[in-house]
Amino acid sequence: MPISRHFEIVYRLLHKRTITAGELARHFEVSTRTIYRDIDVLSAAGIPVYSSKGKGGGISLLEGYTFNTSLLTGREQDDVLMALQTLAVADYPGMDDVLGKFARLFKKDRPNWLEVDFSPWGTEESKQVVFPLLRKAIADRTVISFRYYNTAREESLRNVEPVQLIFKSQAWYLAGHCLASDASRLFKISRMKEIVSTEHIFEPRLAVPSIEAAEEQSARDMVEITLRISAEGAYRVYDEFAESMITAGEDGSFTVKASFAIGHWLDSYLLSFGTLLEGISPEFLRSRALAQLDAFRSRLESDPAGRPNNEQE
C-alpha cells in the first residue's frame, strides 16, 4: 500500500537521518527504482526529502525538518487514528504497524473504539484464514479456485477472478468474474469450500461496479411474499427485516412484506420460524411449506425410536 509506505519512509528518516535506497528496498521488498519513485512523490508533496551519492550518501530529510503535528487539531488526530483502526481491525496488510507509529507521533494512546471479527461465533480457526486469503488474491489479482454449493443443492468447481468482498443482507459475498460462465457472479462465502489461490494473474476487466452487479443478481427471480408472524417473534422480525417492511397489528403480531428468491433456501428459512409463523402468501409458498412439513413428519415417523440410522439394527 503506497500511502503507508510513504509514511513509513518519512517516519524512518525522522529517526535515522540517512538511509540508503537499498535498505529501504529490502525492508519493503520492492525495487530501488520503486523507492526512488516514492521519493519523487514525497518531494512533490512538499516534504524536503533528497538523495545524495558517494560514501555516506543515501536518502535524507532536510536538516532541522520535523513533522508538525500541530497542523492537525486534537480532534483531527483522533479521527486519523480511528480511521486507521477501521483498517487495522479488518486486518489490512501492515496497517497495525502504521497505526502504532501514528499514535506515537501524535503522542496518544492507540484507540480501541472498534472491534470486528469477520467469522461467525464458534467458527473454527481454519475458517479465519479465508478473508486474508481472499483479500490477498484481490490485491494480487490472482485467480482463485473453490468448490461452490448453490441454493439449488448443486456442487461445482469454480475458477474466479476475485474483485471485491461485499457484506449484504447479513452475509459476506465475493464478487468476481467466473471463468466457466464468462460473466460477473456473486458467491456467498460461507458456501465456498477448499479455496485455493492459483498462480494465474488476471488483468482487470471493464465491468459494472460489483455492488451494482450484486444488486442486479440478487434481484433476479425475486418474488414479493407476505408473512404474518406472532408477537413472540418480534426479536426475529426486528433482527431480519427493515422497518419499512414491517406492519404491527393490533393483536401484537407482525405483517412483513419482503422480496425473496424462490428456492430450497427460502423453504428452509420459512420453516425456521416454526410456530412463530402464522401465515404465508402467495399460496404456492404455503403449499411448499406444508409439503416440506409432511416430508419431515414422514421421515421422523419412519424411525419411531428417534435413533440415527447408524444406530439401527
PDB file of C-alpha atoms in Angstrom:
ATOM      1  CA  MET A   1       0.000   0.000   0.000  1.00  0.00           C
ATOM      2  CA  PRO A   2       1.948   3.124  -1.208  1.00  0.00           C
ATOM      3  CA  ILE A   3       0.426   5.591   1.318  1.00  0.00           C
ATOM      4  CA  SER A   4       1.570   3.553   4.311  1.00  0.00           C
ATOM      5  CA  ARG A   5       4.984   3.008   2.655  1.00  0.00           C
ATOM      6  CA  HIS A   6       5.394   6.739   2.062  1.00  0.00           C
ATOM      7  CA  PHE A   7       4.525   7.479   5.663  1.00  0.00           C
ATOM      8  CA  GLU A   8       6.944   4.850   6.970  1.00  0.00           C
ATOM      9  CA  ILE A   9       9.769   6.207   4.826  1.00  0.00           C
ATOM     10  CA  VAL A  10       9.294   9.627   6.416  1.00  0.00           C
ATOM     11  CA  TYR A  11       8.938   8.049   9.859  1.00  0.00           C
ATOM     12  CA  ARG A  12      12.197   6.115   9.459  1.00  0.00           C
ATOM     13  CA  LEU A  13      14.031   9.171   8.148  1.00  0.00           C
ATOM     14  CA  LEU A  14      12.896  11.195  11.162  1.00  0.00           C
ATOM     15  CA  HIS A  15      14.508   8.610  13.450  1.00  0.00           C
ATOM     16  CA  LYS A  16      17.524   7.733  11.285  1.00  0.00           C
ATOM     17  CA  ARG A  17      18.677  10.731   9.340  1.00  0.00           C
ATOM     18  CA  THR A  18      20.156   8.886   6.346  1.00  0.00           C
ATOM     19  CA  ILE A  19      19.050   5.580   4.820  1.00  0.00           C
ATOM     20  CA  THR A  20      20.176   4.028   1.547  1.00  0.00           C
ATOM     21  CA  ALA A  21      17.691   3.170  -1.188  1.00  0.00           C
ATOM     22  CA  GLY A  22      18.881  -0.429  -0.945  1.00  0.00           C
ATOM     23  CA  GLU A  23      17.999  -0.620   2.760  1.00  0.00           C
ATOM     24  CA  LEU A  24      14.500   0.696   2.099  1.00  0.00           C
ATOM     25  CA  ALA A  25      14.054  -1.591  -0.912  1.00  0.00           C
ATOM     26  CA  ARG A  26      14.974  -4.652   1.157  1.00  0.00           C
ATOM     27  CA  HIS A  27      12.716  -3.570   4.032  1.00  0.00           C
ATOM     28  CA  PHE A  28       9.658  -3.057   1.794  1.00  0.00           C
ATOM     29  CA  GLU A  29      10.540  -5.896  -0.595  1.00  0.00           C
ATOM     30  CA  VAL A  30      10.387  -3.621  -3.648  1.00  0.00           C
ATOM     31  CA  SER A  31      12.961  -2.445  -6.191  1.00  0.00           C
ATOM     32  CA  THR A  32      15.226   0.548  -5.652  1.00  0.00           C
ATOM     33  CA  ARG A  33      13.522   2.123  -8.659  1.00  0.00           C
ATOM     34  CA  THR A  34      10.228   1.978  -6.724  1.00  0.00           C
ATOM     35  CA  ILE A  35      11.892   3.640  -3.718  1.00  0.00           C
ATOM     36  CA  TYR A  36      13.185   6.493  -5.887  1.00  0.00           C
ATOM     37  CA  ARG A  37       9.667   6.939  -7.312  1.00  0.00           C
ATOM     38  CA  ASP A  38       8.396   7.165  -3.717  1.00  0.00           C
ATOM     39  CA  ILE A  39      10.993   9.869  -3.003  1.00  0.00           C
ATOM     40  CA  ASP A  40       9.736  11.852  -6.008  1.00  0.00           C
ATOM     41  CA  VAL A  41       6.150  11.569  -4.724  1.00  0.00           C
ATOM     42  CA  LEU A  42       7.183  12.782  -1.254  1.00  0.00           C
ATOM     43  CA  SER A  43       9.133  15.701  -2.726  1.00  0.00           C
ATOM     44  CA  ALA A  44       6.152  16.696  -4.864  1.00  0.00           C
ATOM     45  CA  ALA A  45       4.009  16.644  -1.701  1.00  0.00           C
ATOM     46  CA  GLY A  46       6.289  19.277  -0.132  1.00  0.00           C
ATOM     47  CA  ILE A  47       8.323  17.023   2.176  1.00  0.00           C
ATOM     48  CA  PRO A  48      12.025  18.050   1.934  1.00  0.00           C
ATOM     49  CA  VAL A  49      13.494  14.627   1.179  1.00  0.00           C
ATOM     50  CA  TYR A  50      16.544  14.272  -1.068  1.00  0.00           C
ATOM     51  CA  SER A  51      19.171  11.723  -2.076  1.00  0.00           C
ATOM     52  CA  SER A  52      22.948  12.106  -2.141  1.00  0.00           C
ATOM     53  CA  LYS A  53      25.615   9.962  -3.788  1.00  0.00           C
ATOM     54  CA  GLY A  54      29.047   8.840  -2.627  1.00  0.00           C
ATOM     55  CA  LYS A  55      30.380   7.484   0.644  1.00  0.00           C
ATOM     56  CA  GLY A  56      27.937   8.102   3.468  1.00  0.00           C
ATOM     57  CA  GLY A  57      25.276   9.116   0.994  1.00  0.00           C
ATOM     58  CA  GLY A  58      21.700   7.975   0.849  1.00  0.00           C
ATOM     59  CA  ILE A  59      18.213   9.355   1.329  1.00  0.00           C
ATOM     60  CA  SER A  60      17.749  12.093   3.929  1.00  0.00           C
ATOM     61  CA  LEU A  61      15.408  14.781   5.159  1.00  0.00           C
ATOM     62  CA  LEU A  62      16.441  18.421   5.141  1.00  0.00           C
ATOM     63  CA  GLU A  63      18.347  19.200   8.360  1.00  0.00           C
ATOM     64  CA  GLY A  64      16.030  20.517  11.054  1.00  0.00           C
ATOM     65  CA  TYR A  65      12.858  19.202   9.457  1.00  0.00           C
ATOM     66  CA  THR A  66      10.222  17.919  11.873  1.00  0.00           C
ATOM     67  CA  PHE A  67       6.733  16.654  11.208  1.00  0.00           C
ATOM     68  CA  ASN A  68       4.489  19.383  12.551  1.00  0.00           C
ATOM     69  CA  THR A  69       1.673  17.534  14.277  1.00  0.00           C
ATOM     70  CA  SER A  70       0.131  20.858  15.303  1.00  0.00           C
ATOM     71  CA  LEU A  71      -1.140  21.153  11.727  1.00  0.00           C
ATOM     72  CA  LEU A  72      -3.895  18.812  12.896  1.00  0.00           C
ATOM     73  CA  THR A  73      -6.172  19.587  15.822  1.00  0.00           C
ATOM     74  CA  GLY A  74      -6.529  17.072  18.627  1.00  0.00           C
ATOM     75  CA  ARG A  75      -9.902  16.028  17.223  1.00  0.00           C
ATOM     76  CA  GLU A  76      -8.435  15.607  13.725  1.00  0.00           C
ATOM     77  CA  GLN A  77      -5.600  13.478  15.130  1.00  0.00           C
ATOM     78  CA  ASP A  78      -8.179  11.285  16.879  1.00  0.00           C
ATOM     79  CA  ASP A  79     -10.135  10.989  13.616  1.00  0.00           C
ATOM     80  CA  VAL A  80      -6.970   9.860  11.789  1.00  0.00           C
ATOM     81  CA  LEU A  81      -6.241   7.209  14.427  1.00  0.00           C
ATOM     82  CA  MET A  82      -9.845   5.972  14.445  1.00  0.00           C
ATOM     83  CA  ALA A  83      -9.901   5.748  10.646  1.00  0.00           C
ATOM     84  CA  LEU A  84      -6.656   3.756  10.678  1.00  0.00           C
ATOM     85  CA  GLN A  85      -8.089   1.401  13.274  1.00  0.00           C
ATOM     86  CA  THR A  86     -11.018   0.553  10.987  1.00  0.00           C
ATOM     87  CA  LEU A  87      -8.412  -0.755   8.528  1.00  0.00           C
ATOM     88  CA  ALA A  88      -6.345  -2.425  11.251  1.00  0.00           C
ATOM     89  CA  VAL A  89      -9.291  -4.415  12.643  1.00  0.00           C
ATOM     90  CA  ALA A  90     -10.066  -5.540   9.088  1.00  0.00           C
ATOM     91  CA  ASP A  91      -6.543  -6.999   9.086  1.00  0.00           C
ATOM     92  CA  TYR A  92      -5.371  -4.729   6.250  1.00  0.00           C
ATOM     93  CA  PRO A  93      -1.711  -5.551   5.472  1.00  0.00           C
ATOM     94  CA  GLY A  94       0.746  -3.549   7.604  1.00  0.00           C
ATOM     95  CA  MET A  95      -1.929  -1.224   8.968  1.00  0.00           C
ATOM     96  CA  ASP A  96      -1.469  -2.235  12.605  1.00  0.00           C
ATOM     97  CA  ASP A  97       2.151  -1.092  12.432  1.00  0.00           C
ATOM     98  CA  VAL A  98       1.172   2.194  10.764  1.00  0.00           C
ATOM     99  CA  LEU A  99      -1.461   2.802  13.447  1.00  0.00           C
ATOM    100  CA  GLY A 100       1.151   2.346  16.181  1.00  0.00           C
ATOM    101  CA  LYS A 101       3.525   4.796  14.509  1.00  0.00           C
ATOM    102  CA  PHE A 102       0.866   7.481  14.114  1.00  0.00           C
ATOM    103  CA  ALA A 103      -0.155   7.019  17.757  1.00  0.00           C
ATOM    104  CA  ARG A 104       3.467   7.554  18.871  1.00  0.00           C
ATOM    105  CA  LEU A 105       3.835  10.511  16.516  1.00  0.00           C
ATOM    106  CA  PHE A 106       0.712  12.162  17.956  1.00  0.00           C
ATOM    107  CA  LYS A 107       1.756  11.119  21.499  1.00  0.00           C
ATOM    108  CA  LYS A 108      -1.635   9.475  22.033  1.00  0.00           C
ATOM    109  CA  ASP A 109      -2.800   6.073  23.199  1.00  0.00           C
ATOM    110  CA  ARG A 110      -3.947   3.748  20.453  1.00  0.00           C
ATOM    111  CA  PRO A 111      -7.748   3.921  20.115  1.00  0.00           C
ATOM    112  CA  ASN A 112      -9.834   0.872  20.874  1.00  0.00           C
ATOM    113  CA  TRP A 113     -13.251   2.114  19.830  1.00  0.00           C
ATOM    114  CA  LEU A 114     -13.937  -0.656  17.317  1.00  0.00           C
ATOM    115  CA  GLU A 115     -13.570  -4.429  17.209  1.00  0.00           C
ATOM    116  CA  VAL A 116     -14.505  -6.587  14.230  1.00  0.00           C
ATOM    117  CA  ASP A 117     -14.417 -10.351  13.772  1.00  0.00           C
ATOM    118  CA  PHE A 118     -15.423 -11.493  10.284  1.00  0.00           C
ATOM    119  CA  SER A 119     -16.029 -15.072  11.408  1.00  0.00           C
ATOM    120  CA  PRO A 120     -19.302 -16.307  12.946  1.00  0.00           C
ATOM    121  CA  TRP A 121     -19.423 -17.200  16.623  1.00  0.00           C
ATOM    122  CA  GLY A 122     -17.765 -20.559  17.219  1.00  0.00           C
ATOM    123  CA  THR A 123     -16.042 -20.666  13.844  1.00  0.00           C
ATOM    124  CA  GLU A 124     -13.029 -22.953  13.827  1.00  0.00           C
ATOM    125  CA  GLU A 125      -9.606 -21.432  13.292  1.00  0.00           C
ATOM    126  CA  SER A 126      -9.247 -22.810   9.752  1.00  0.00           C
ATOM    127  CA  LYS A 127     -12.096 -20.607   8.507  1.00  0.00           C
ATOM    128  CA  GLN A 128     -10.460 -17.470   9.891  1.00  0.00           C
ATOM    129  CA  VAL A 129      -7.836 -17.629   7.121  1.00  0.00           C
ATOM    130  CA  VAL A 130     -10.439 -17.209   4.373  1.00  0.00           C
ATOM    131  CA  PHE A 131     -10.667 -13.403   4.474  1.00  0.00           C
ATOM    132  CA  PRO A 132      -6.892 -12.777   4.411  1.00  0.00           C
ATOM    133  CA  LEU A 133      -6.614 -15.288   1.536  1.00  0.00           C
ATOM    134  CA  LEU A 134      -9.372 -13.581  -0.483  1.00  0.00           C
ATOM    135  CA  ARG A 135      -8.073 -10.109   0.313  1.00  0.00           C
ATOM    136  CA  LYS A 136      -4.600 -11.042  -0.923  1.00  0.00           C
ATOM    137  CA  ALA A 137      -5.994 -12.645  -4.092  1.00  0.00           C
ATOM    138  CA  ILE A 138      -7.931  -9.452  -4.845  1.00  0.00           C
ATOM    139  CA  ALA A 139      -4.876  -7.252  -4.219  1.00  0.00           C
ATOM    140  CA  ASP A 140      -2.525  -9.504  -6.216  1.00  0.00           C
ATOM    141  CA  ARG A 141      -5.099 -10.148  -8.995  1.00  0.00           C
ATOM    142  CA  THR A 142      -4.705 -13.910  -8.818  1.00  0.00           C
ATOM    143  CA  VAL A 143      -7.401 -16.362  -9.915  1.00  0.00           C
ATOM    144  CA  ILE A 144      -8.891 -18.439  -7.107  1.00  0.00           C
ATOM    145  CA  SER A 145     -10.334 -21.947  -7.307  1.00  0.00           C
ATOM    146  CA  PHE A 146     -13.001 -23.373  -4.999  1.00  0.00           C
ATOM    147  CA  ARG A 147     -15.952 -25.730  -4.691  1.00  0.00           C
ATOM    148  CA  TYR A 148     -19.300 -23.957  -4.528  1.00  0.00           C
ATOM    149  CA  TYR A 149     -22.676 -25.130  -3.233  1.00  0.00           C
ATOM    150  CA  ASN A 150     -25.622 -23.122  -4.591  1.00  0.00           C
ATOM    151  CA  THR A 151     -29.220 -22.883  -3.388  1.00  0.00           C
ATOM    152  CA  ALA A 152     -30.283 -25.477  -5.967  1.00  0.00           C
ATOM    153  CA  ARG A 153     -28.188 -28.006  -3.992  1.00  0.00           C
ATOM    154  CA  GLU A 154     -25.661 -28.238  -6.828  1.00  0.00           C
ATOM    155  CA  GLU A 155     -21.916 -28.567  -6.265  1.00  0.00           C
ATOM    156  CA  SER A 156     -19.464 -27.188  -8.813  1.00  0.00           C
ATOM    157  CA  LEU A 157     -15.773 -26.344  -9.171  1.00  0.00           C
ATOM    158  CA  ARG A 158     -15.272 -22.640  -9.893  1.00  0.00           C
ATOM    159  CA  ASN A 159     -12.323 -20.606 -11.128  1.00  0.00           C
ATOM    160  CA  VAL A 160     -12.910 -16.929 -10.443  1.00  0.00           C
ATOM    161  CA  GLU A 161     -11.140 -13.606 -10.857  1.00  0.00           C
ATOM    162  CA  PRO A 162     -11.924 -12.004  -7.467  1.00  0.00           C
ATOM    163  CA  VAL A 163     -12.861  -8.324  -7.468  1.00  0.00           C
ATOM    164  CA  GLN A 164     -14.451  -7.310  -4.181  1.00  0.00           C
ATOM    165  CA  LEU A 165     -15.742  -8.524  -0.815  1.00  0.00           C
ATOM    166  CA  ILE A 166     -19.299  -7.400  -0.118  1.00  0.00           C
ATOM    167  CA  PHE A 167     -21.315  -7.544   3.088  1.00  0.00           C
ATOM    168  CA  LYS A 168     -25.000  -7.602   2.222  1.00  0.00           C
ATOM    169  CA  SER A 169     -28.125  -8.816   3.958  1.00  0.00           C
ATOM    170  CA  GLN A 170     -26.296 -10.280   6.984  1.00  0.00           C
ATOM    171  CA  ALA A 171     -23.802 -12.290   4.918  1.00  0.00           C
ATOM    172  CA  TRP A 172     -20.437 -11.922   3.188  1.00  0.00           C
ATOM    173  CA  TYR A 173     -20.138 -12.381  -0.577  1.00  0.00           C
ATOM    174  CA  LEU A 174     -17.324 -12.440  -3.105  1.00  0.00           C
ATOM    175  CA  ALA A 175     -17.895 -10.559  -6.348  1.00  0.00           C
ATOM    176  CA  GLY A 176     -15.811 -11.682  -9.293  1.00  0.00           C
ATOM    177  CA  HIS A 177     -15.642 -12.872 -12.883  1.00  0.00           C
ATOM    178  CA  CYS A 178     -16.461 -16.580 -13.202  1.00  0.00           C
ATOM    179  CA  LEU A 179     -14.315 -18.110 -15.937  1.00  0.00           C
ATOM    180  CA  ALA A 180     -16.702 -21.016 -16.553  1.00  0.00           C
ATOM    181  CA  SER A 181     -19.699 -18.789 -17.335  1.00  0.00           C
ATOM    182  CA  ASP A 182     -17.551 -15.872 -18.591  1.00  0.00           C
ATOM    183  CA  ALA A 183     -19.695 -13.460 -16.574  1.00  0.00           C
ATOM    184  CA  SER A 184     -19.734 -11.494 -13.346  1.00  0.00           C
ATOM    185  CA  ARG A 185     -21.032 -13.541 -10.438  1.00  0.00           C
ATOM    186  CA  LEU A 186     -21.656 -13.215  -6.719  1.00  0.00           C
ATOM    187  CA  PHE A 187     -20.686 -16.063  -4.379  1.00  0.00           C
ATOM    188  CA  LYS A 188     -21.751 -16.453  -0.763  1.00  0.00           C
ATOM    189  CA  ILE A 189     -18.501 -17.002   1.115  1.00  0.00           C
ATOM    190  CA  SER A 190     -19.964 -19.494   3.596  1.00  0.00           C
ATOM    191  CA  ARG A 191     -20.700 -21.812   0.630  1.00  0.00           C
ATOM    192  CA  MET A 192     -17.171 -21.566  -0.819  1.00  0.00           C
ATOM    193  CA  LYS A 193     -15.059 -24.564   0.204  1.00  0.00           C
ATOM    194  CA  GLU A 194     -11.475 -25.683  -0.479  1.00  0.00           C
ATOM    195  CA  ILE A 195     -10.458 -22.179  -1.577  1.00  0.00           C
ATOM    196  CA  VAL A 196      -7.062 -22.041  -3.282  1.00  0.00           C
ATOM    197  CA  SER A 197      -5.222 -19.051  -4.722  1.00  0.00           C
ATOM    198  CA  THR A 198      -3.630 -20.075  -8.029  1.00  0.00           C
ATOM    199  CA  GLU A 199      -0.563 -18.623  -9.758  1.00  0.00           C
ATOM    200  CA  HIS A 200      -2.633 -17.276 -12.668  1.00  0.00           C
ATOM    201  CA  ILE A 201      -2.575 -13.457 -12.828  1.00  0.00           C
ATOM    202  CA  PHE A 202      -5.519 -11.684 -14.457  1.00  0.00           C
ATOM    203  CA  GLU A 203      -5.960  -8.221 -15.908  1.00  0.00           C
ATOM    204  CA  PRO A 204      -8.833  -6.082 -14.538  1.00  0.00           C
ATOM    205  CA  ARG A 205     -11.945  -6.123 -16.715  1.00  0.00           C
ATOM    206  CA  LEU A 206     -14.143  -3.173 -17.577  1.00  0.00           C
ATOM    207  CA  ALA A 207     -17.391  -4.036 -15.859  1.00  0.00           C
ATOM    208  CA  VAL A 208     -20.317  -2.688 -13.877  1.00  0.00           C
ATOM    209  CA  PRO A 209     -19.187  -1.840 -10.309  1.00  0.00           C
ATOM    210  CA  SER A 210     -19.545  -5.022  -8.282  1.00  0.00           C
ATOM    211  CA  ILE A 211     -22.065  -3.622  -5.788  1.00  0.00           C
ATOM    212  CA  GLU A 212     -24.364  -2.779  -8.713  1.00  0.00           C
ATOM    213  CA  ALA A 213     -23.832  -6.252 -10.132  1.00  0.00           C
ATOM    214  CA  ALA A 214     -24.698  -7.655  -6.717  1.00  0.00           C
ATOM    215  CA  GLU A 215     -27.966  -5.731  -6.664  1.00  0.00           C
ATOM    216  CA  GLU A 216     -28.815  -6.922 -10.186  1.00  0.00           C
ATOM    217  CA  GLN A 217     -28.002 -10.553  -9.454  1.00  0.00           C
ATOM    218  CA  SER A 218     -29.891 -10.603  -6.159  1.00  0.00           C
ATOM    219  CA  ALA A 219     -32.937  -9.089  -7.866  1.00  0.00           C
ATOM    220  CA  ARG A 220     -33.256 -11.954 -10.349  1.00  0.00           C
ATOM    221  CA  ASP A 221     -36.163 -14.336  -9.762  1.00  0.00           C
ATOM    222  CA  MET A 222     -37.282 -12.380  -6.700  1.00  0.00           C
ATOM    223  CA  VAL A 223     -40.889 -12.717  -5.567  1.00  0.00           C
ATOM    224  CA  GLU A 224     -42.654 -10.498  -3.054  1.00  0.00           C
ATOM    225  CA  ILE A 225     -44.062 -12.528  -0.196  1.00  0.00           C
ATOM    226  CA  THR A 226     -46.145 -11.636   2.854  1.00  0.00           C
ATOM    227  CA  LEU A 227     -45.552 -13.238   6.241  1.00  0.00           C
ATOM    228  CA  ARG A 228     -47.648 -12.987   9.385  1.00  0.00           C
ATOM    229  CA  ILE A 229     -45.510 -13.556  12.453  1.00  0.00           C
ATOM    230  CA  SER A 230     -46.771 -13.804  16.032  1.00  0.00           C
ATOM    231  CA  ALA A 231     -45.950 -11.230  18.723  1.00  0.00           C
ATOM    232  CA  GLU A 232     -43.475 -13.700  20.254  1.00  0.00           C
ATOM    233  CA  GLY A 233     -41.411 -13.446  17.056  1.00  0.00           C
ATOM    234  CA  ALA A 234     -40.642  -9.731  17.491  1.00  0.00           C
ATOM    235  CA  TYR A 235     -36.934 -10.425  18.044  1.00  0.00           C
ATOM    236  CA  ARG A 236     -36.632 -12.094  14.650  1.00  0.00           C
ATOM    237  CA  VAL A 237     -38.776  -9.533  12.868  1.00  0.00           C
ATOM    238  CA  TYR A 238     -36.607  -6.625  14.027  1.00  0.00           C
ATOM    239  CA  ASP A 239     -33.360  -8.561  13.541  1.00  0.00           C
ATOM    240  CA  GLU A 240     -34.044  -9.633   9.971  1.00  0.00           C
ATOM    241  CA  PHE A 241     -36.305  -7.057   8.284  1.00  0.00           C
ATOM    242  CA  ALA A 242     -36.180  -3.316   7.632  1.00  0.00           C
ATOM    243  CA  GLU A 243     -38.683  -1.090   9.404  1.00  0.00           C
ATOM    244  CA  SER A 244     -40.297  -0.216   6.063  1.00  0.00           C
ATOM    245  CA  MET A 245     -41.219  -3.905   5.565  1.00  0.00           C
ATOM    246  CA  ILE A 246     -42.967  -4.305   8.918  1.00  0.00           C
ATOM    247  CA  THR A 247     -46.556  -3.502   9.922  1.00  0.00           C
ATOM    248  CA  ALA A 248     -47.547  -4.124  13.542  1.00  0.00           C
ATOM    249  CA  GLY A 249     -51.050  -5.460  14.136  1.00  0.00           C
ATOM    250  CA  GLU A 250     -53.419  -4.550  16.978  1.00  0.00           C
ATOM    251  CA  ASP A 251     -53.003  -8.053  18.434  1.00  0.00           C
ATOM    252  CA  GLY A 252     -49.210  -7.619  18.600  1.00  0.00           C
ATOM    253  CA  SER A 253     -48.487  -9.759  15.555  1.00  0.00           C
ATOM    254  CA  PHE A 254     -46.473  -8.504  12.587  1.00  0.00           C
ATOM    255  CA  THR A 255     -47.116  -8.459   8.857  1.00  0.00           C
ATOM    256  CA  VAL A 256     -43.904  -8.449   6.837  1.00  0.00           C
ATOM    257  CA  LYS A 257     -43.670  -7.793   3.112  1.00  0.00           C
ATOM    258  CA  ALA A 258     -40.311  -8.635   1.550  1.00  0.00           C
ATOM    259  CA  SER A 259     -38.806  -9.983  -1.670  1.00  0.00           C
ATOM    260  CA  PHE A 260     -37.011 -13.336  -1.777  1.00  0.00           C
ATOM    261  CA  ALA A 261     -35.528 -15.602  -4.417  1.00  0.00           C
ATOM    262  CA  ILE A 262     -37.572 -18.795  -4.676  1.00  0.00           C
ATOM    263  CA  GLY A 263     -35.583 -21.919  -3.859  1.00  0.00           C
ATOM    264  CA  HIS A 264     -34.655 -24.500  -1.262  1.00  0.00           C
ATOM    265  CA  TRP A 265     -33.032 -21.860   0.923  1.00  0.00           C
ATOM    266  CA  LEU A 266     -36.330 -19.968   1.205  1.00  0.00           C
ATOM    267  CA  ASP A 267     -38.191 -23.164   2.128  1.00  0.00           C
ATOM    268  CA  SER A 268     -35.759 -23.809   4.976  1.00  0.00           C
ATOM    269  CA  TYR A 269     -35.823 -20.165   6.044  1.00  0.00           C
ATOM    270  CA  LEU A 270     -39.606 -20.081   6.355  1.00  0.00           C
ATOM    271  CA  LEU A 271     -39.664 -23.320   8.338  1.00  0.00           C
ATOM    272  CA  SER A 272     -37.031 -21.908  10.700  1.00  0.00           C
ATOM    273  CA  PHE A 273     -39.737 -19.642  12.175  1.00  0.00           C
ATOM    274  CA  GLY A 274     -41.539 -22.719  13.491  1.00  0.00           C
ATOM    275  CA  THR A 275     -44.744 -21.864  15.370  1.00  0.00           C
ATOM    276  CA  LEU A 276     -43.918 -18.151  15.188  1.00  0.00           C
ATOM    277  CA  LEU A 277     -45.109 -18.171  11.571  1.00  0.00           C
ATOM    278  CA  GLU A 278     -48.899 -17.756  11.344  1.00  0.00           C
ATOM    279  CA  GLY A 279     -49.398 -17.086   7.646  1.00  0.00           C
ATOM    280  CA  ILE A 280     -47.653 -17.133   4.240  1.00  0.00           C
ATOM    281  CA  SER A 281     -48.638 -15.794   0.860  1.00  0.00           C
ATOM    282  CA  PRO A 282     -48.688 -16.292  -2.101  1.00  0.00           C
ATOM    283  CA  GLU A 283     -50.476 -19.615  -1.784  1.00  0.00           C
ATOM    284  CA  PHE A 284     -47.877 -21.707  -3.623  1.00  0.00           C
ATOM    285  CA  LEU A 285     -45.306 -20.906  -0.916  1.00  0.00           C
ATOM    286  CA  ARG A 286     -47.778 -22.004   1.760  1.00  0.00           C
ATOM    287  CA  SER A 287     -48.259 -25.274  -0.132  1.00  0.00           C
ATOM    288  CA  ARG A 288     -44.490 -25.770  -0.436  1.00  0.00           C
ATOM    289  CA  ALA A 289     -44.076 -25.228   3.315  1.00  0.00           C
ATOM    290  CA  LEU A 290     -46.816 -27.756   4.111  1.00  0.00           C
ATOM    291  CA  ALA A 291     -45.240 -30.281   1.739  1.00  0.00           C
ATOM    292  CA  GLN A 292     -41.897 -29.803   3.487  1.00  0.00           C
ATOM    293  CA  LEU A 293     -43.547 -30.390   6.856  1.00  0.00           C
ATOM    294  CA  ASP A 294     -45.233 -33.559   5.549  1.00  0.00           C
ATOM    295  CA  ALA A 295     -41.877 -34.867   4.301  1.00  0.00           C
ATOM    296  CA  PHE A 296     -40.256 -34.027   7.639  1.00  0.00           C
ATOM    297  CA  ARG A 297     -43.017 -35.785   9.566  1.00  0.00           C
ATOM    298  CA  SER A 298     -42.760 -38.837   7.315  1.00  0.00           C
ATOM    299  CA  ARG A 299     -39.026 -39.135   7.922  1.00  0.00           C
ATOM    300  CA  LEU A 300     -39.406 -38.873  11.670  1.00  0.00           C
ATOM    301  CA  GLU A 301     -42.249 -41.391  11.738  1.00  0.00           C
ATOM    302  CA  SER A 302     -40.159 -43.877   9.763  1.00  0.00           C
ATOM    303  CA  ASP A 303     -37.890 -44.140  12.816  1.00  0.00           C
ATOM    304  CA  PRO A 304     -40.213 -44.292  15.855  1.00  0.00           C
ATOM    305  CA  ALA A 305     -37.309 -44.740  18.262  1.00  0.00           C
ATOM    306  CA  GLY A 306     -35.778 -41.469  17.078  1.00  0.00           C
ATOM    307  CA  ARG A 307     -32.407 -43.108  16.580  1.00  0.00           C
ATOM    308  CA  PRO A 308     -29.801 -42.078  13.979  1.00  0.00           C
ATOM    309  CA  ASN A 309     -29.713 -44.560  11.081  1.00  0.00           C
ATOM    310  CA  ASN A 310     -26.269 -45.894  12.021  1.00  0.00           C
ATOM    311  CA  GLU A 311     -27.624 -46.988  15.401  1.00  0.00           C
ATOM    312  CA  GLN A 312     -30.473 -49.050  13.982  1.00  0.00           C
ATOM    313  CA  GLU A 313     -30.232 -52.809  13.857  1.00  0.00           C
TER     314      GLU A 313
END
